[in-house]
Structures are given as C-alpha cells and as structure tokens.
PDB file of C-alpha atoms in Angstrom:
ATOM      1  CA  UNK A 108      15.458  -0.188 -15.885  1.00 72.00           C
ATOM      2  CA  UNK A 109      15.129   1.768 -19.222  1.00 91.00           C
ATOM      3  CA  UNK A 110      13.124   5.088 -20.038  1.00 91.00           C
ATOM      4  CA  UNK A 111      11.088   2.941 -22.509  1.00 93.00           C
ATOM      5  CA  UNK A 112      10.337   0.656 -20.233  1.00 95.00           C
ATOM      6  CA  UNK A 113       9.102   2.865 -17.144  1.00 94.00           C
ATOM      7  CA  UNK A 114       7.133   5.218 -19.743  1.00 95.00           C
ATOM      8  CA  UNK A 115       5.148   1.716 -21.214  1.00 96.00           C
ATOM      9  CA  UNK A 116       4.432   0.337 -17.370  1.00 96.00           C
ATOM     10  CA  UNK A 117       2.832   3.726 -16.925  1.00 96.00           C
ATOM     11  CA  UNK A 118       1.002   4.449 -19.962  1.00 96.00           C
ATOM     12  CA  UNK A 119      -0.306   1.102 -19.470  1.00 96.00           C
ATOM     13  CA  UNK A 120      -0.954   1.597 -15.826  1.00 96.00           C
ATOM     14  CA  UNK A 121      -2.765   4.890 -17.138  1.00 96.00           C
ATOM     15  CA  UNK A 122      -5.610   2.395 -18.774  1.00 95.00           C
ATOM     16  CA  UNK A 123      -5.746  -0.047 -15.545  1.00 96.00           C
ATOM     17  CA  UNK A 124      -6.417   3.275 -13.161  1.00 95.00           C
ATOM     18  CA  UNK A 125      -8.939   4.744 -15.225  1.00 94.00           C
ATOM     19  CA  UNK A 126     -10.883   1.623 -15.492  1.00 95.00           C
ATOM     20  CA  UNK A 127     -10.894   1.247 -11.413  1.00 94.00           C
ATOM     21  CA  UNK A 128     -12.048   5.225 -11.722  1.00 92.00           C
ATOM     22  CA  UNK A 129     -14.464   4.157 -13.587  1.00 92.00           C
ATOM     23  CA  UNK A 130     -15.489   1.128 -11.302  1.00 93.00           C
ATOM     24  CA  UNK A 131     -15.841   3.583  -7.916  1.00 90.00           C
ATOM     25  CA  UNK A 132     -18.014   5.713 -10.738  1.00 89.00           C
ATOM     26  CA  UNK A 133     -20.789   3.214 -10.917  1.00 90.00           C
ATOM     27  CA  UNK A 134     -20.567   2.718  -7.203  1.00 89.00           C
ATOM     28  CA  UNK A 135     -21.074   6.117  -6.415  1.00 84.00           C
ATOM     29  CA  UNK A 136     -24.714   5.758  -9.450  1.00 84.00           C
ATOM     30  CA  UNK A 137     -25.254   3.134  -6.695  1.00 82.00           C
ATOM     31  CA  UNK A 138     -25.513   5.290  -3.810  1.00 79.00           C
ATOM     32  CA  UNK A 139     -29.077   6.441  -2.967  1.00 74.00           C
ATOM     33  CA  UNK A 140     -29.940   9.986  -2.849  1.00 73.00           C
ATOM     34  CA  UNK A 141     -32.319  10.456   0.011  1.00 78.00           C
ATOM     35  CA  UNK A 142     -31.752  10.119   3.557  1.00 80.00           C
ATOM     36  CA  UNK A 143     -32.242   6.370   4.533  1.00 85.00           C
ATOM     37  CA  UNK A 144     -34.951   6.091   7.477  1.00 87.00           C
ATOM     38  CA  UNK A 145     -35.352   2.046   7.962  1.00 90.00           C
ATOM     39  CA  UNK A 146     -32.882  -0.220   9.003  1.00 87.00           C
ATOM     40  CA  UNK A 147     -33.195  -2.090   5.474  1.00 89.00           C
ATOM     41  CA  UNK A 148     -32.557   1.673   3.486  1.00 86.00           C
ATOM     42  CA  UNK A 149     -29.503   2.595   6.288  1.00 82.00           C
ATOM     43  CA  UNK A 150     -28.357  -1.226   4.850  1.00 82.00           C
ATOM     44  CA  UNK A 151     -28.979  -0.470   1.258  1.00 85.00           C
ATOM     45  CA  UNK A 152     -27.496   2.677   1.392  1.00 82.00           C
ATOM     46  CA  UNK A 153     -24.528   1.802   3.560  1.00 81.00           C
ATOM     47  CA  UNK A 154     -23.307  -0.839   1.392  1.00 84.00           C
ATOM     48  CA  UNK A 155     -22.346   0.902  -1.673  1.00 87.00           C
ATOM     49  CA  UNK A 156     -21.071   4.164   0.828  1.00 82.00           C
ATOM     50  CA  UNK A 157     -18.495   0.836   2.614  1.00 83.00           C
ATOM     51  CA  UNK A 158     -17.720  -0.283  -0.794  1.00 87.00           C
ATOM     52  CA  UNK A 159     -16.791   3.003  -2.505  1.00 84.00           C
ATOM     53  CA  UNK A 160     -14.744   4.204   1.066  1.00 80.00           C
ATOM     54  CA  UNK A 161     -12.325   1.074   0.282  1.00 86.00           C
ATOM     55  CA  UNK A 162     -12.223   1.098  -3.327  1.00 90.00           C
ATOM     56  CA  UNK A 163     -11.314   4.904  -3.342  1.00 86.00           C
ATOM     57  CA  UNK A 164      -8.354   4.489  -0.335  1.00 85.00           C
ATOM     58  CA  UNK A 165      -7.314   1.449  -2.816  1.00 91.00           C
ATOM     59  CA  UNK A 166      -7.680   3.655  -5.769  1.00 91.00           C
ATOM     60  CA  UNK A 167      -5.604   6.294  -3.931  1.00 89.00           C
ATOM     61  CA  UNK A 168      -2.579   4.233  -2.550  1.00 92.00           C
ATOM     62  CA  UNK A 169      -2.051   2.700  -6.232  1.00 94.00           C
ATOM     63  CA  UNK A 170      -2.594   5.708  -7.679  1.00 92.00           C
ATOM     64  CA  UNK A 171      -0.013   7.840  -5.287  1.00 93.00           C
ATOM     65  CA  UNK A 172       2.513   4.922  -6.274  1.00 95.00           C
ATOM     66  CA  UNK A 173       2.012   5.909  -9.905  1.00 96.00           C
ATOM     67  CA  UNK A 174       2.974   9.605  -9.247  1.00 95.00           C
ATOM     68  CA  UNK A 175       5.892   8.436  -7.541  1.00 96.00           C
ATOM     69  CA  UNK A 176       7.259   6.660 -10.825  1.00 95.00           C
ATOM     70  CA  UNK A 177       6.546   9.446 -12.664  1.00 96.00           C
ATOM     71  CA  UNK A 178       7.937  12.072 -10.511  1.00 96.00           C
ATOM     72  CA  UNK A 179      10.928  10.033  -9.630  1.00 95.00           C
ATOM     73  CA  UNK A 180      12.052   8.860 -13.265  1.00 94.00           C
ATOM     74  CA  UNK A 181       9.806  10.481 -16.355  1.00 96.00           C
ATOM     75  CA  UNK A 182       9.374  14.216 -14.648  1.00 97.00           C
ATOM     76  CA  UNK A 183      13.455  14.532 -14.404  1.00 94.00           C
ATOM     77  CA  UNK A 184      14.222  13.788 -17.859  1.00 94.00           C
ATOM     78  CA  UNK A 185      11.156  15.896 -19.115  1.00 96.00           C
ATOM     79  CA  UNK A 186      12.596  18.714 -17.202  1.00 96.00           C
ATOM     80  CA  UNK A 187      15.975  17.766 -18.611  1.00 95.00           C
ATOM     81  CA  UNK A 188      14.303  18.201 -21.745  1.00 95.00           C
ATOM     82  CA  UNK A 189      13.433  21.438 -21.349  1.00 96.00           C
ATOM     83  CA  UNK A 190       9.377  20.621 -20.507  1.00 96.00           C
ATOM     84  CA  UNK A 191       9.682  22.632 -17.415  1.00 97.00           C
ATOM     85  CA  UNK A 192       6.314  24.296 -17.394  1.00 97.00           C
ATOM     86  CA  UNK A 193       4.479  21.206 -18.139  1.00 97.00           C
ATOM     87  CA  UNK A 194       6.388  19.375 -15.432  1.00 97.00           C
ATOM     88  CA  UNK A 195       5.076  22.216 -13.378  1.00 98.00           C
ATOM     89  CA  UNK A 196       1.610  21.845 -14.518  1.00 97.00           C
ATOM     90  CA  UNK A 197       1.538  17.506 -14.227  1.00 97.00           C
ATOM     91  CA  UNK A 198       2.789  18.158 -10.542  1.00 97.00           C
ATOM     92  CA  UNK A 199       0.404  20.608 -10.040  1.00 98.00           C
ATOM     93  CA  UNK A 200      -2.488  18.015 -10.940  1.00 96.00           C
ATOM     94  CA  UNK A 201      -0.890  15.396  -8.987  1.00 96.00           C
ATOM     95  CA  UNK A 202      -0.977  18.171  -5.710  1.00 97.00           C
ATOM     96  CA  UNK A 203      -4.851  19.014  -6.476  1.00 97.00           C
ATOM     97  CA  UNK A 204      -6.017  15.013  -7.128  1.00 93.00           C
ATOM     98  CA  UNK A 205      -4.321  14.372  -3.818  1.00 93.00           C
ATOM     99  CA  UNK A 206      -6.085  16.952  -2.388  1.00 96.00           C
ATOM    100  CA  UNK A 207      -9.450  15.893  -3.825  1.00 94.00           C
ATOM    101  CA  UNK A 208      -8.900  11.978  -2.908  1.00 90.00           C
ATOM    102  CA  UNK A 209      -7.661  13.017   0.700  1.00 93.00           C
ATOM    103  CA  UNK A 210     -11.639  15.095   0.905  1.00 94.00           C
ATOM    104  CA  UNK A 211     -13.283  11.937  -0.599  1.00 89.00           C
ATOM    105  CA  UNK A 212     -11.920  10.267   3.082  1.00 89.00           C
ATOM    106  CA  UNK A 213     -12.341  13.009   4.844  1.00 94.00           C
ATOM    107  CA  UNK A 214     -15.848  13.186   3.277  1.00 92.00           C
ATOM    108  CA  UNK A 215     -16.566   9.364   4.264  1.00 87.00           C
ATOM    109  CA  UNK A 216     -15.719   9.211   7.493  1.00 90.00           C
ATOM    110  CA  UNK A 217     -17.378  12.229   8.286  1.00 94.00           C
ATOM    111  CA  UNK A 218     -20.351  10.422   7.564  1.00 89.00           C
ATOM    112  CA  UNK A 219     -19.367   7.136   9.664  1.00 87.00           C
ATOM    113  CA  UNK A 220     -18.967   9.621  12.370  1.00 93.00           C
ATOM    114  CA  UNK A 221     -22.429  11.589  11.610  1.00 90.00           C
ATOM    115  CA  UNK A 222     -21.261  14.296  11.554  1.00 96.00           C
ATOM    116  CA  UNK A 223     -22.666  14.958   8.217  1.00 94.00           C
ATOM    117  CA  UNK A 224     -26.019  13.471   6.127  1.00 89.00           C
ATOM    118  CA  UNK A 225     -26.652  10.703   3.383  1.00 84.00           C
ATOM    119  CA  UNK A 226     -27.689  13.672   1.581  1.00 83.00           C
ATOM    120  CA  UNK A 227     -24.798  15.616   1.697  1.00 90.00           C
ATOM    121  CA  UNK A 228     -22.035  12.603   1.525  1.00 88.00           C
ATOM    122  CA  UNK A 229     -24.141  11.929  -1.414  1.00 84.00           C
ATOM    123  CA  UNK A 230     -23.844  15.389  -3.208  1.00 88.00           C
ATOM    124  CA  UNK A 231     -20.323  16.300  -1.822  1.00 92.00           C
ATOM    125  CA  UNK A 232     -18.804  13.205  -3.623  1.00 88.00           C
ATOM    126  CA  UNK A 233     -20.476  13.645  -6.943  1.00 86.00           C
ATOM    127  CA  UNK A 234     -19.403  16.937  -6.982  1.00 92.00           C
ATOM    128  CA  UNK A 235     -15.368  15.595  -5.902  1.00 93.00           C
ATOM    129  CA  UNK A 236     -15.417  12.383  -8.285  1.00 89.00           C
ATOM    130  CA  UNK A 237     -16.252  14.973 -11.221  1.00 90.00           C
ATOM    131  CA  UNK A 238     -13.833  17.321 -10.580  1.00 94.00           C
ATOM    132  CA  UNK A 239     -11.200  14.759  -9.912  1.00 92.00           C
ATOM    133  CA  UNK A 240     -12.374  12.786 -13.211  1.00 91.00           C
ATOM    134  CA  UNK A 241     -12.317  16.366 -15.164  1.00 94.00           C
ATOM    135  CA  UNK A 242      -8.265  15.996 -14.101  1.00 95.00           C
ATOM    136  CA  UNK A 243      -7.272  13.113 -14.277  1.00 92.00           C
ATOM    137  CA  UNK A 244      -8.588  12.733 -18.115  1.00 92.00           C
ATOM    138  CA  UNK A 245      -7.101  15.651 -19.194  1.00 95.00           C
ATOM    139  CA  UNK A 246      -3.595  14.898 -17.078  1.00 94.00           C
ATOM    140  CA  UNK A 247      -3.783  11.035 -18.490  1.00 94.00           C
ATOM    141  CA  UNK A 248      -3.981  12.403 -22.082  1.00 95.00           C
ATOM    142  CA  UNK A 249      -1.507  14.538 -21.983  1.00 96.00           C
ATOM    143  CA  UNK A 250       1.079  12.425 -20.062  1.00 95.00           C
ATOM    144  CA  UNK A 251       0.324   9.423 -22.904  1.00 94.00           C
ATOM    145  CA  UNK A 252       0.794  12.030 -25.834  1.00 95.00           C
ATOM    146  CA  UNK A 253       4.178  13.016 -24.017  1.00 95.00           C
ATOM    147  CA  UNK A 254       5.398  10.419 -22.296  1.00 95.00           C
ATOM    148  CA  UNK A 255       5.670   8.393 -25.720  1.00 92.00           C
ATOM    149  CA  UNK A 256       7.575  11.462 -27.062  1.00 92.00           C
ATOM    150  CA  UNK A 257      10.305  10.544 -24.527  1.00 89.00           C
TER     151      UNK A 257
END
C-alpha cells in the first residue's frame, strides 16, 4: 500500500471521527443535569448516560485503530523527514486522548456502580469531552495540513 494512499484513508477517516465526536456531543446536551429521583427521570436520564457509554468505547476502539495507522506508517516517514518534534508532539496527543477516553469509562461505570452522582458523571464528562475535543481539533488540523505535505 502507498504513502498516498494511507495518508488519504486517514485524512478522510479524520472527517468520519469527528462527525461521531460530534454525535456523542449532542448525547452528552442530552444528559440531564440534576439528580434523577423517579423511576421515569432515573429512565430518562439513564438512556442517554447507556447510549453515550457505548458510543464513546465505539468511538475509542476506531479511534485507537486510527493511531495505529498513523504511528505505524505516516509517523516513521515524518520522522524520516526530519519532523521529529512534531512526531513527538502528535504522539504526545495520542498518549493524553487515550488517557482522557480511558476516564470517560472509568467515569461511566463509576456511575453504574454508584459510586459517584448524576450530578457529577454529568459535570466530570463535560469537562473530559471539552478537553478531549480542544485536542483532537487542533491534532486533526495539523495532521491534515501535514500529512498532505507527505
């Protein structure tokens, strides 16, 4: 398989994965932000909470497939290219979006377990899904402005 060909499937991927970021977005605008008390609220809130924890471990998986590509084929000849530092820097944001996806999980079943509140699920993931969108649009912009360079 050629460069060229590799660098379009993932600058094209780059458009499909931000539009399914964008989709768990507006699920997480559909999650409620008070503490549900009847068993029709603990319904209406639990829904969207069910729908965003399998969207964002499908988000994830596809997602940690894309690094691989990149790592494996477009980060070697970058580096090869003397882009060393910004090879460091794209791994780097691969390493912290990990990070932040793997606390999304951790954040959703700790509220299947109880061990945390609505409230709090609610607040902790709005405060992950920005920082992992602030990321990813910066790291998506500069991989298509690169990658095409290649």
């Amino acid at each position: 398989m050629s460069l060229k060909l590799v660098v379009d499937e993932l600058i094209a991927e780059h458009g499909n994965l931000t539009a399914e970021w964008r989709e768990i977005e507006k699920i997480i605008n559909e999650v409620k932000h008070e503490e549900p008390k009847t068993k029709e609220e603990k319904y209406n809130f639990l829904k969207p909470v069910t729908d965003l924890f399998g969207k964002s471990h499908l988000f994830a998986t596809k997602f940690k497939v894309h690094e691989i590509k990149e790592e494996r084929f477009v980060f070697t000849e970058m580096a090869e290219r003397g882009k060393e530092s910004l090879v460091h820097r794209l791994l780097d944001d691969h390493r912290r979006i990990d990070e932040l996806l793997e606390n999304m999980r951790r954040l959703l079943e700790d509220y299947r377990f109880e061990k945390i509140s609505a409230k709090d699920l609610v607040e902790k993931i709005l405060k992950t899904h920005q920082e992992i969108t602030k990321i990813v649009s910066e790291h998506i912009k500069i991989e298509d402005q690169e990658f095409r360079k290649l």
